[in-house]
Amino acid sequence: MSYRTLSHIPLFRRTVGAVALAAALTGGLTACDLFAPQDTLDIEEASVGSSATVGDVFVGNAVLVTSDDGATANLVVTLVNQGNDTQQVEIVPSGGQSITVSLDPRDTQQLGDPPDDESLVSDLDSAPGSLTTVTVASGGDSVGLQVPVVTGALPPYGTLTPAP
């Protein structure tokens, strides 16, 4: 009984076999993009808040955090200027006073974390658990966001309630 070893197989056949195996593995391991959808193409909100784009400004995860009585709320929102010019952003909650923010080019600003005078909304006309319209205007464009009103009873929002 005789066994063949690699030394008996011609060098050319071993090289061709190795190249064919490498090509098959490369194609098989990198071609998953052909058959599987890319989840990064469709971004979905994984939070309670509302988001939108107004002109060159991205408004992210807007939420109103209130105490149980609902009279005063803290507007928690992230604003991102995606443009090359300074943007003036006006935020007007339904029944509340307007908030104006100036954003430098490529600047990010977060309102309401921690709560401060700039982010507080008094005379809110919406109860906890409801949605209220918050109008955001910038660069001549405006959008009405349906923003949830939540209480500090939810764990992520416990530190964001307005001071009594």
PDB file of C-alpha atoms in Angstrom:
ATOM      1  CA  MET A   1       0.000   0.000   0.000  1.00  0.00           C
ATOM      2  CA  SER A   2       1.432   3.341  -0.966  1.00  0.00           C
ATOM      3  CA  TYR A   3       0.444   6.812   0.133  1.00  0.00           C
ATOM      4  CA  ARG A   4       0.876   9.906  -1.976  1.00  0.00           C
ATOM      5  CA  THR A   5       2.416  12.882  -0.268  1.00  0.00           C
ATOM      6  CA  LEU A   6       2.468  16.498  -1.371  1.00  0.00           C
ATOM      7  CA  SER A   7       5.947  16.088  -2.711  1.00  0.00           C
ATOM      8  CA  HIS A   8       4.579  13.775  -5.429  1.00  0.00           C
ATOM      9  CA  ILE A   9       2.021  16.354  -6.651  1.00  0.00           C
ATOM     10  CA  PRO A  10       3.560  18.729  -9.178  1.00  0.00           C
ATOM     11  CA  LEU A  11       4.223  22.283  -7.951  1.00  0.00           C
ATOM     12  CA  PHE A  12       2.013  23.812 -10.635  1.00  0.00           C
ATOM     13  CA  ARG A  13      -1.047  21.792  -9.542  1.00  0.00           C
ATOM     14  CA  ARG A  14      -0.481  22.691  -5.861  1.00  0.00           C
ATOM     15  CA  THR A  15      -0.192  26.402  -6.743  1.00  0.00           C
ATOM     16  CA  VAL A  16      -3.341  26.357  -8.892  1.00  0.00           C
ATOM     17  CA  GLY A  17      -5.235  24.522  -6.149  1.00  0.00           C
ATOM     18  CA  ALA A  18      -4.107  26.992  -3.484  1.00  0.00           C
ATOM     19  CA  VAL A  19      -5.097  29.985  -5.634  1.00  0.00           C
ATOM     20  CA  ALA A  20      -8.494  28.439  -6.400  1.00  0.00           C
ATOM     21  CA  LEU A  21      -9.099  27.729  -2.715  1.00  0.00           C
ATOM     22  CA  ALA A  22      -8.081  31.295  -1.731  1.00  0.00           C
ATOM     23  CA  ALA A  23     -10.363  32.791  -4.396  1.00  0.00           C
ATOM     24  CA  ALA A  24     -13.311  30.665  -3.260  1.00  0.00           C
ATOM     25  CA  LEU A  25     -12.786  31.591   0.393  1.00  0.00           C
ATOM     26  CA  THR A  26     -12.361  35.291  -0.402  1.00  0.00           C
ATOM     27  CA  GLY A  27     -15.503  35.373  -2.524  1.00  0.00           C
ATOM     28  CA  GLY A  28     -17.496  33.366  -0.007  1.00  0.00           C
ATOM     29  CA  LEU A  29     -16.438  35.374   3.017  1.00  0.00           C
ATOM     30  CA  THR A  30     -16.784  38.848   1.497  1.00  0.00           C
ATOM     31  CA  ALA A  31     -19.880  38.381  -0.644  1.00  0.00           C
ATOM     32  CA  CYS A  32     -22.358  38.516   2.252  1.00  0.00           C
ATOM     33  CA  ASP A  33     -23.186  42.075   1.207  1.00  0.00           C
ATOM     34  CA  LEU A  34     -24.722  40.690  -1.979  1.00  0.00           C
ATOM     35  CA  PHE A  35     -27.374  38.714  -0.140  1.00  0.00           C
ATOM     36  CA  ALA A  36     -27.850  40.343   3.279  1.00  0.00           C
ATOM     37  CA  PRO A  37     -29.473  43.770   3.677  1.00  0.00           C
ATOM     38  CA  GLN A  38     -27.355  46.468   5.303  1.00  0.00           C
ATOM     39  CA  ASP A  39     -28.974  47.645   8.534  1.00  0.00           C
ATOM     40  CA  THR A  40     -26.906  50.831   8.527  1.00  0.00           C
ATOM     41  CA  LEU A  41     -28.729  52.151   5.444  1.00  0.00           C
ATOM     42  CA  ASP A  42     -32.011  52.626   7.341  1.00  0.00           C
ATOM     43  CA  ILE A  43     -31.562  54.423  10.649  1.00  0.00           C
ATOM     44  CA  GLU A  44     -34.380  53.895  13.124  1.00  0.00           C
ATOM     45  CA  GLU A  45     -34.942  55.845  16.317  1.00  0.00           C
ATOM     46  CA  ALA A  46     -34.171  53.738  19.361  1.00  0.00           C
ATOM     47  CA  SER A  47     -35.483  56.284  21.829  1.00  0.00           C
ATOM     48  CA  VAL A  48     -38.676  57.941  22.995  1.00  0.00           C
ATOM     49  CA  GLY A  49     -37.934  61.391  21.529  1.00  0.00           C
ATOM     50  CA  SER A  50     -38.633  62.841  18.098  1.00  0.00           C
ATOM     51  CA  SER A  51     -36.057  63.840  15.492  1.00  0.00           C
ATOM     52  CA  ALA A  52     -36.090  65.903  12.293  1.00  0.00           C
ATOM     53  CA  THR A  53     -33.916  68.016  10.031  1.00  0.00           C
ATOM     54  CA  VAL A  54     -34.733  71.711   9.627  1.00  0.00           C
ATOM     55  CA  GLY A  55     -32.600  73.410   6.983  1.00  0.00           C
ATOM     56  CA  ASP A  56     -28.998  72.616   7.933  1.00  0.00           C
ATOM     57  CA  VAL A  57     -29.877  71.746  11.538  1.00  0.00           C
ATOM     58  CA  PHE A  58     -30.520  68.225  12.799  1.00  0.00           C
ATOM     59  CA  VAL A  59     -32.871  68.106  15.790  1.00  0.00           C
ATOM     60  CA  GLY A  60     -32.315  64.866  17.690  1.00  0.00           C
ATOM     61  CA  ASN A  61     -34.344  63.028  20.317  1.00  0.00           C
ATOM     62  CA  ALA A  62     -36.519  65.922  21.491  1.00  0.00           C
ATOM     63  CA  VAL A  63     -38.471  65.123  24.647  1.00  0.00           C
ATOM     64  CA  LEU A  64     -40.180  67.212  27.348  1.00  0.00           C
ATOM     65  CA  VAL A  65     -39.495  65.955  30.881  1.00  0.00           C
ATOM     66  CA  THR A  66     -41.880  67.190  33.545  1.00  0.00           C
ATOM     67  CA  SER A  67     -42.760  66.587  37.151  1.00  0.00           C
ATOM     68  CA  ASP A  68     -46.075  64.943  37.983  1.00  0.00           C
ATOM     69  CA  ASP A  69     -48.058  68.199  37.881  1.00  0.00           C
ATOM     70  CA  GLY A  70     -46.924  68.980  34.318  1.00  0.00           C
ATOM     71  CA  ALA A  71     -46.843  72.787  34.731  1.00  0.00           C
ATOM     72  CA  THR A  72     -43.142  73.186  33.917  1.00  0.00           C
ATOM     73  CA  ALA A  73     -41.087  70.951  31.647  1.00  0.00           C
ATOM     74  CA  ASN A  74     -37.459  70.583  30.688  1.00  0.00           C
ATOM     75  CA  LEU A  75     -36.857  70.397  26.930  1.00  0.00           C
ATOM     76  CA  VAL A  76     -34.131  67.817  26.302  1.00  0.00           C
ATOM     77  CA  VAL A  77     -32.862  67.927  22.722  1.00  0.00           C
ATOM     78  CA  THR A  78     -29.629  67.715  20.741  1.00  0.00           C
ATOM     79  CA  LEU A  79     -29.062  70.262  17.966  1.00  0.00           C
ATOM     80  CA  VAL A  80     -26.415  69.715  15.282  1.00  0.00           C
ATOM     81  CA  ASN A  81     -25.502  72.367  12.704  1.00  0.00           C
ATOM     82  CA  GLN A  82     -24.572  70.338   9.629  1.00  0.00           C
ATOM     83  CA  GLY A  83     -23.899  73.423   7.516  1.00  0.00           C
ATOM     84  CA  ASN A  84     -20.983  75.774   6.990  1.00  0.00           C
ATOM     85  CA  ASP A  85     -22.757  78.900   8.285  1.00  0.00           C
ATOM     86  CA  THR A  86     -23.919  79.964  11.752  1.00  0.00           C
ATOM     87  CA  GLN A  87     -27.572  79.008  12.275  1.00  0.00           C
ATOM     88  CA  GLN A  88     -30.188  80.589  14.505  1.00  0.00           C
ATOM     89  CA  VAL A  89     -32.630  77.980  15.804  1.00  0.00           C
ATOM     90  CA  GLU A  90     -35.964  78.950  17.330  1.00  0.00           C
ATOM     91  CA  ILE A  91     -37.845  76.306  19.305  1.00  0.00           C
ATOM     92  CA  VAL A  92     -41.460  77.036  20.273  1.00  0.00           C
ATOM     93  CA  PRO A  93     -43.284  74.445  22.409  1.00  0.00           C
ATOM     94  CA  SER A  94     -47.071  74.544  22.184  1.00  0.00           C
ATOM     95  CA  GLY A  95     -48.277  76.806  24.969  1.00  0.00           C
ATOM     96  CA  GLY A  96     -44.738  77.676  26.055  1.00  0.00           C
ATOM     97  CA  GLN A  97     -42.264  80.455  25.456  1.00  0.00           C
ATOM     98  CA  SER A  98     -39.774  80.329  22.604  1.00  0.00           C
ATOM     99  CA  ILE A  99     -36.155  79.223  23.023  1.00  0.00           C
ATOM    100  CA  THR A 100     -33.506  80.653  20.697  1.00  0.00           C
ATOM    101  CA  VAL A 101     -30.137  78.991  20.171  1.00  0.00           C
ATOM    102  CA  SER A 102     -27.201  80.081  18.007  1.00  0.00           C
ATOM    103  CA  LEU A 103     -25.149  77.255  16.495  1.00  0.00           C
ATOM    104  CA  ASP A 104     -21.710  77.780  14.976  1.00  0.00           C
ATOM    105  CA  PRO A 105     -20.844  75.831  11.809  1.00  0.00           C
ATOM    106  CA  ARG A 106     -20.477  72.083  12.518  1.00  0.00           C
ATOM    107  CA  ASP A 107     -21.430  72.717  16.156  1.00  0.00           C
ATOM    108  CA  THR A 108     -23.418  70.423  18.453  1.00  0.00           C
ATOM    109  CA  GLN A 109     -25.387  71.689  21.428  1.00  0.00           C
ATOM    110  CA  GLN A 110     -27.453  69.726  23.905  1.00  0.00           C
ATOM    111  CA  LEU A 111     -30.241  71.480  25.783  1.00  0.00           C
ATOM    112  CA  GLY A 112     -31.729  70.299  29.050  1.00  0.00           C
ATOM    113  CA  ASP A 113     -29.029  67.969  30.354  1.00  0.00           C
ATOM    114  CA  PRO A 114     -28.773  69.184  33.095  1.00  0.00           C
ATOM    115  CA  PRO A 115     -31.928  71.300  33.296  1.00  0.00           C
ATOM    116  CA  ASP A 116     -31.235  75.039  33.110  1.00  0.00           C
ATOM    117  CA  ASP A 117     -33.133  78.270  32.559  1.00  0.00           C
ATOM    118  CA  GLU A 118     -32.590  78.073  28.795  1.00  0.00           C
ATOM    119  CA  SER A 119     -34.342  74.713  28.473  1.00  0.00           C
ATOM    120  CA  LEU A 120     -37.275  75.206  30.870  1.00  0.00           C
ATOM    121  CA  VAL A 121     -40.749  75.520  29.398  1.00  0.00           C
ATOM    122  CA  SER A 122     -43.448  77.001  31.629  1.00  0.00           C
ATOM    123  CA  ASP A 123     -47.196  76.978  31.029  1.00  0.00           C
ATOM    124  CA  LEU A 124     -47.015  73.662  29.192  1.00  0.00           C
ATOM    125  CA  ASP A 125     -50.484  72.712  27.982  1.00  0.00           C
ATOM    126  CA  SER A 126     -49.849  68.951  27.735  1.00  0.00           C
ATOM    127  CA  ALA A 127     -50.060  66.271  30.404  1.00  0.00           C
ATOM    128  CA  PRO A 128     -47.422  63.592  30.978  1.00  0.00           C
ATOM    129  CA  GLY A 129     -47.943  60.678  28.618  1.00  0.00           C
ATOM    130  CA  SER A 130     -49.192  62.818  25.756  1.00  0.00           C
ATOM    131  CA  LEU A 131     -47.614  64.311  22.649  1.00  0.00           C
ATOM    132  CA  THR A 132     -47.311  68.026  22.099  1.00  0.00           C
ATOM    133  CA  THR A 133     -46.258  70.033  19.074  1.00  0.00           C
ATOM    134  CA  VAL A 134     -42.881  71.730  19.257  1.00  0.00           C
ATOM    135  CA  THR A 135     -42.138  73.973  16.288  1.00  0.00           C
ATOM    136  CA  VAL A 136     -38.477  74.213  15.295  1.00  0.00           C
ATOM    137  CA  ALA A 137     -37.413  76.901  12.806  1.00  0.00           C
ATOM    138  CA  SER A 138     -34.018  77.538  11.225  1.00  0.00           C
ATOM    139  CA  GLY A 139     -32.781  79.023   7.963  1.00  0.00           C
ATOM    140  CA  GLY A 140     -36.270  79.913   6.751  1.00  0.00           C
ATOM    141  CA  ASP A 141     -37.560  76.350   7.225  1.00  0.00           C
ATOM    142  CA  SER A 142     -39.732  75.073  10.057  1.00  0.00           C
ATOM    143  CA  VAL A 143     -41.138  71.769  11.198  1.00  0.00           C
ATOM    144  CA  GLY A 144     -43.702  70.790  13.829  1.00  0.00           C
ATOM    145  CA  LEU A 145     -42.408  67.865  15.867  1.00  0.00           C
ATOM    146  CA  GLN A 146     -44.747  65.657  17.877  1.00  0.00           C
ATOM    147  CA  VAL A 147     -42.696  65.510  21.082  1.00  0.00           C
ATOM    148  CA  PRO A 148     -43.556  63.153  23.957  1.00  0.00           C
ATOM    149  CA  VAL A 149     -44.103  64.528  27.446  1.00  0.00           C
ATOM    150  CA  VAL A 150     -42.635  62.162  30.050  1.00  0.00           C
ATOM    151  CA  THR A 151     -42.059  62.273  33.800  1.00  0.00           C
ATOM    152  CA  GLY A 152     -38.955  61.594  35.825  1.00  0.00           C
ATOM    153  CA  ALA A 153     -40.548  58.300  36.915  1.00  0.00           C
ATOM    154  CA  LEU A 154     -38.931  56.689  33.868  1.00  0.00           C
ATOM    155  CA  PRO A 155     -35.363  55.740  34.884  1.00  0.00           C
ATOM    156  CA  PRO A 156     -33.453  57.530  32.088  1.00  0.00           C
ATOM    157  CA  TYR A 157     -35.270  60.800  32.799  1.00  0.00           C
ATOM    158  CA  GLY A 158     -35.094  60.876  36.618  1.00  0.00           C
ATOM    159  CA  THR A 159     -32.280  63.442  36.701  1.00  0.00           C
ATOM    160  CA  LEU A 160     -33.804  65.632  33.964  1.00  0.00           C
ATOM    161  CA  THR A 161     -36.921  66.880  35.761  1.00  0.00           C
ATOM    162  CA  PRO A 162     -37.154  70.618  36.407  1.00  0.00           C
ATOM    163  CA  ALA A 163     -36.304  71.773  39.929  1.00  0.00           C
ATOM    164  CA  PRO A 164     -39.432  72.395  42.022  1.00  0.00           C
TER     165      PRO A 164
END
